[in-house]
PDB file of C-alpha atoms in Angstrom:
ATOM      1  CA  GLN A1375      -2.532  65.560  -5.120  1.00 73.00           C
ATOM      2  CA  ILE A1376      -5.636  63.621  -6.346  1.00 87.00           C
ATOM      3  CA  ASN A1377      -7.772  63.588  -2.462  1.00 94.00           C
ATOM      4  CA  SER A1378      -5.631  65.215   0.763  1.00 95.00           C
ATOM      5  CA  ASN A1379      -8.950  63.944   2.625  1.00 97.00           C
ATOM      6  CA  ALA A1380      -7.503  62.111   5.221  1.00 97.00           C
ATOM      7  CA  SER A1381      -8.829  60.561   8.458  1.00 97.00           C
ATOM      8  CA  LEU A1382      -7.570  58.711  12.046  1.00 97.00           C
ATOM      9  CA  THR A1383      -8.597  56.134  14.682  1.00 96.00           C
ATOM     10  CA  VAL A1384      -7.147  56.416  18.044  1.00 96.00           C
ATOM     11  CA  SER A1385      -8.693  53.754  20.272  1.00 96.00           C
ATOM     12  CA  LEU A1386      -8.229  52.470  24.301  1.00 96.00           C
ATOM     13  CA  ALA A1387      -8.098  48.844  22.428  1.00 96.00           C
ATOM     14  CA  GLN A1388      -5.043  50.196  21.492  1.00 96.00           C
ATOM     15  CA  THR A1389      -3.667  50.149  25.358  1.00 96.00           C
ATOM     16  CA  PRO A1390      -4.536  47.530  28.760  1.00 97.00           C
ATOM     17  CA  TYR A1391      -7.594  49.427  29.617  1.00 96.00           C
ATOM     18  CA  CYS A1392      -9.991  47.453  27.172  1.00 96.00           C
ATOM     19  CA  LYS A1393      -8.803  44.122  28.124  1.00 96.00           C
ATOM     20  CA  LYS A1394      -7.979  45.327  31.735  1.00 97.00           C
ATOM     21  CA  HIS A1395     -11.989  46.422  31.881  1.00 97.00           C
ATOM     22  CA  ARG A1396     -13.456  43.373  29.998  1.00 96.00           C
ATOM     23  CA  TYR A1397     -14.652  45.789  27.330  1.00 96.00           C
ATOM     24  CA  ASP A1398     -14.425  44.323  24.173  1.00 96.00           C
ATOM     25  CA  PRO A1399     -13.168  46.965  21.244  1.00 94.00           C
ATOM     26  CA  GLN A1400     -16.630  47.512  19.718  1.00 93.00           C
ATOM     27  CA  ASN A1401     -18.222  47.891  23.333  1.00 94.00           C
ATOM     28  CA  PRO A1402     -18.618  51.871  23.515  1.00 93.00           C
ATOM     29  CA  LEU A1403     -17.576  52.489  26.115  1.00 95.00           C
ATOM     30  CA  CYS A1404     -13.737  51.404  24.870  1.00 96.00           C
ATOM     31  CA  ALA A1405     -13.836  54.352  23.527  1.00 96.00           C
ATOM     32  CA  HIS A1406     -12.255  55.954  20.158  1.00 94.00           C
ATOM     33  CA  ILE A1407     -12.222  58.853  18.479  1.00 96.00           C
ATOM     34  CA  ILE A1408     -12.022  60.153  15.452  1.00 96.00           C
ATOM     35  CA  PHE A1409      -9.944  63.087  13.135  1.00 97.00           C
ATOM     36  CA  CYS A1410     -10.937  64.257   9.948  1.00 97.00           C
ATOM     37  CA  GLY A1411      -9.391  66.465   7.917  1.00 97.00           C
ATOM     38  CA  SER A1412      -6.827  66.658   4.762  1.00 97.00           C
ATOM     39  CA  ILE A1413      -3.300  66.184   4.424  1.00 96.00           C
ATOM     40  CA  VAL A1414      -1.284  69.486   3.723  1.00 94.00           C
ATOM     41  CA  LYS A1415       2.267  69.497   2.802  1.00 94.00           C
ATOM     42  CA  VAL A1416       3.864  71.967   5.071  1.00 95.00           C
ATOM     43  CA  ASN A1417       5.305  75.388   3.681  1.00 94.00           C
ATOM     44  CA  ASP A1418       9.700  76.846   4.881  1.00 93.00           C
ATOM     45  CA  SER A1419       8.764  78.542   7.881  1.00 95.00           C
ATOM     46  CA  GLU A1420       7.301  74.790   8.828  1.00 95.00           C
ATOM     47  CA  ALA A1421       9.869  72.516   7.519  1.00 94.00           C
ATOM     48  CA  GLY A1422      12.878  73.256  10.128  1.00 94.00           C
ATOM     49  CA  LEU A1423      10.187  72.273  12.583  1.00 95.00           C
ATOM     50  CA  ALA A1424       8.754  69.398  10.941  1.00 95.00           C
ATOM     51  CA  LYS A1425      12.560  68.124  10.402  1.00 94.00           C
ATOM     52  CA  LYS A1426      13.146  67.938  14.127  1.00 95.00           C
ATOM     53  CA  ALA A1427      10.023  66.560  15.096  1.00 95.00           C
ATOM     54  CA  LEU A1428      10.338  63.788  12.861  1.00 95.00           C
ATOM     55  CA  PHE A1429      13.807  62.545  12.903  1.00 96.00           C
ATOM     56  CA  SER A1430      13.770  63.182  16.621  1.00 97.00           C
ATOM     57  CA  ARG A1431      11.476  60.241  16.520  1.00 96.00           C
ATOM     58  CA  HIS A1432      12.963  58.237  14.135  1.00 96.00           C
ATOM     59  CA  PRO A1433      16.252  58.418  13.333  1.00 96.00           C
ATOM     60  CA  GLU A1434      16.767  55.940  10.696  1.00 96.00           C
ATOM     61  CA  MET A1435      14.325  58.125   8.598  1.00 94.00           C
ATOM     62  CA  GLU A1436      17.102  61.060   7.690  1.00 93.00           C
ATOM     63  CA  SER A1437      18.889  58.253   5.867  1.00 94.00           C
ATOM     64  CA  TRP A1438      15.629  57.315   3.055  1.00 94.00           C
ATOM     65  CA  PRO A1439      16.778  57.518  -0.747  1.00 93.00           C
ATOM     66  CA  LYS A1440      15.940  61.472  -0.889  1.00 88.00           C
ATOM     67  CA  ASP A1441      14.822  60.625  -4.616  1.00 93.00           C
ATOM     68  CA  HIS A1442      11.007  59.502  -3.424  1.00 92.00           C
ATOM     69  CA  ASN A1443      10.090  62.778  -3.437  1.00 87.00           C
ATOM     70  CA  TRP A1444       9.545  62.481   0.336  1.00 90.00           C
ATOM     71  CA  PHE A1445       8.071  65.595   1.712  1.00 91.00           C
ATOM     72  CA  PHE A1446       7.346  67.181   5.276  1.00 94.00           C
ATOM     73  CA  ALA A1447       3.012  67.479   5.629  1.00 95.00           C
ATOM     74  CA  LYS A1448       0.916  67.665   8.184  1.00 94.00           C
ATOM     75  CA  PHE A1449      -2.716  66.923   9.376  1.00 95.00           C
ATOM     76  CA  ASN A1450      -5.123  69.529   8.744  1.00 96.00           C
ATOM     77  CA  ILE A1451      -8.151  69.086  11.179  1.00 97.00           C
ATOM     78  CA  THR A1452     -10.995  69.961  10.823  1.00 97.00           C
ATOM     79  CA  ASN A1453     -13.424  67.240  12.482  1.00 97.00           C
ATOM     80  CA  ILE A1454     -13.214  64.945  15.753  1.00 97.00           C
ATOM     81  CA  TRP A1455     -15.628  62.762  17.098  1.00 97.00           C
ATOM     82  CA  VAL A1456     -15.905  60.773  19.920  1.00 96.00           C
ATOM     83  CA  LEU A1457     -17.335  57.467  20.693  1.00 95.00           C
ATOM     84  CA  ASP A1458     -17.545  56.537  24.596  1.00 94.00           C
ATOM     85  CA  TYR A1459     -20.570  55.447  25.813  1.00 94.00           C
ATOM     86  CA  PHE A1460     -23.776  54.688  23.743  1.00 93.00           C
ATOM     87  CA  GLY A1461     -26.435  56.987  22.015  1.00 90.00           C
ATOM     88  CA  GLY A1462     -23.583  58.216  19.450  1.00 90.00           C
ATOM     89  CA  LEU A1463     -20.757  60.294  18.665  1.00 93.00           C
ATOM     90  CA  LYS A1464     -20.401  63.560  20.389  1.00 96.00           C
ATOM     91  CA  ILE A1465     -18.558  66.583  17.956  1.00 97.00           C
ATOM     92  CA  VAL A1466     -15.715  68.188  19.664  1.00 96.00           C
ATOM     93  CA  THR A1467     -14.379  71.390  17.491  1.00 96.00           C
ATOM     94  CA  PRO A1468     -10.747  71.406  17.297  1.00 96.00           C
ATOM     95  CA  GLU A1469     -10.331  74.536  19.166  1.00 96.00           C
ATOM     96  CA  GLU A1470     -11.911  72.156  21.815  1.00 96.00           C
ATOM     97  CA  TYR A1471      -8.996  70.035  21.412  1.00 93.00           C
ATOM     98  CA  TYR A1472      -5.996  72.242  21.060  1.00 93.00           C
ATOM     99  CA  ASN A1473      -7.355  74.395  23.870  1.00 95.00           C
ATOM    100  CA  VAL A1474      -7.993  71.535  26.933  1.00 92.00           C
ATOM    101  CA  LYS A1475      -4.935  71.427  29.235  1.00 91.00           C
ATOM    102  CA  PRO A1476      -3.443  68.685  29.987  1.00 85.00           C
TER     103      PRO A1476
END
């Protein structure tokens, strides 16, 4: 409630990729991406989708104690940084990130 800022880092070191290529996890070729933004409580119109998404992946959470004041939130991404080669970070806008076709 006081500071909703958050970041999330995901690295290829979490997969077999870097080990397979003998990259140290700190080597930029063992790429990682950093998402920065804020945690925002979902509104009533988003709550149903949030519940379905969470409980379909973690069904045991549906029975967690209600008196712990859990709430559904989303990560409002404002900055994305990619470190995948030497020479510094690459900046990706959230719009570019969400518009990529797999």
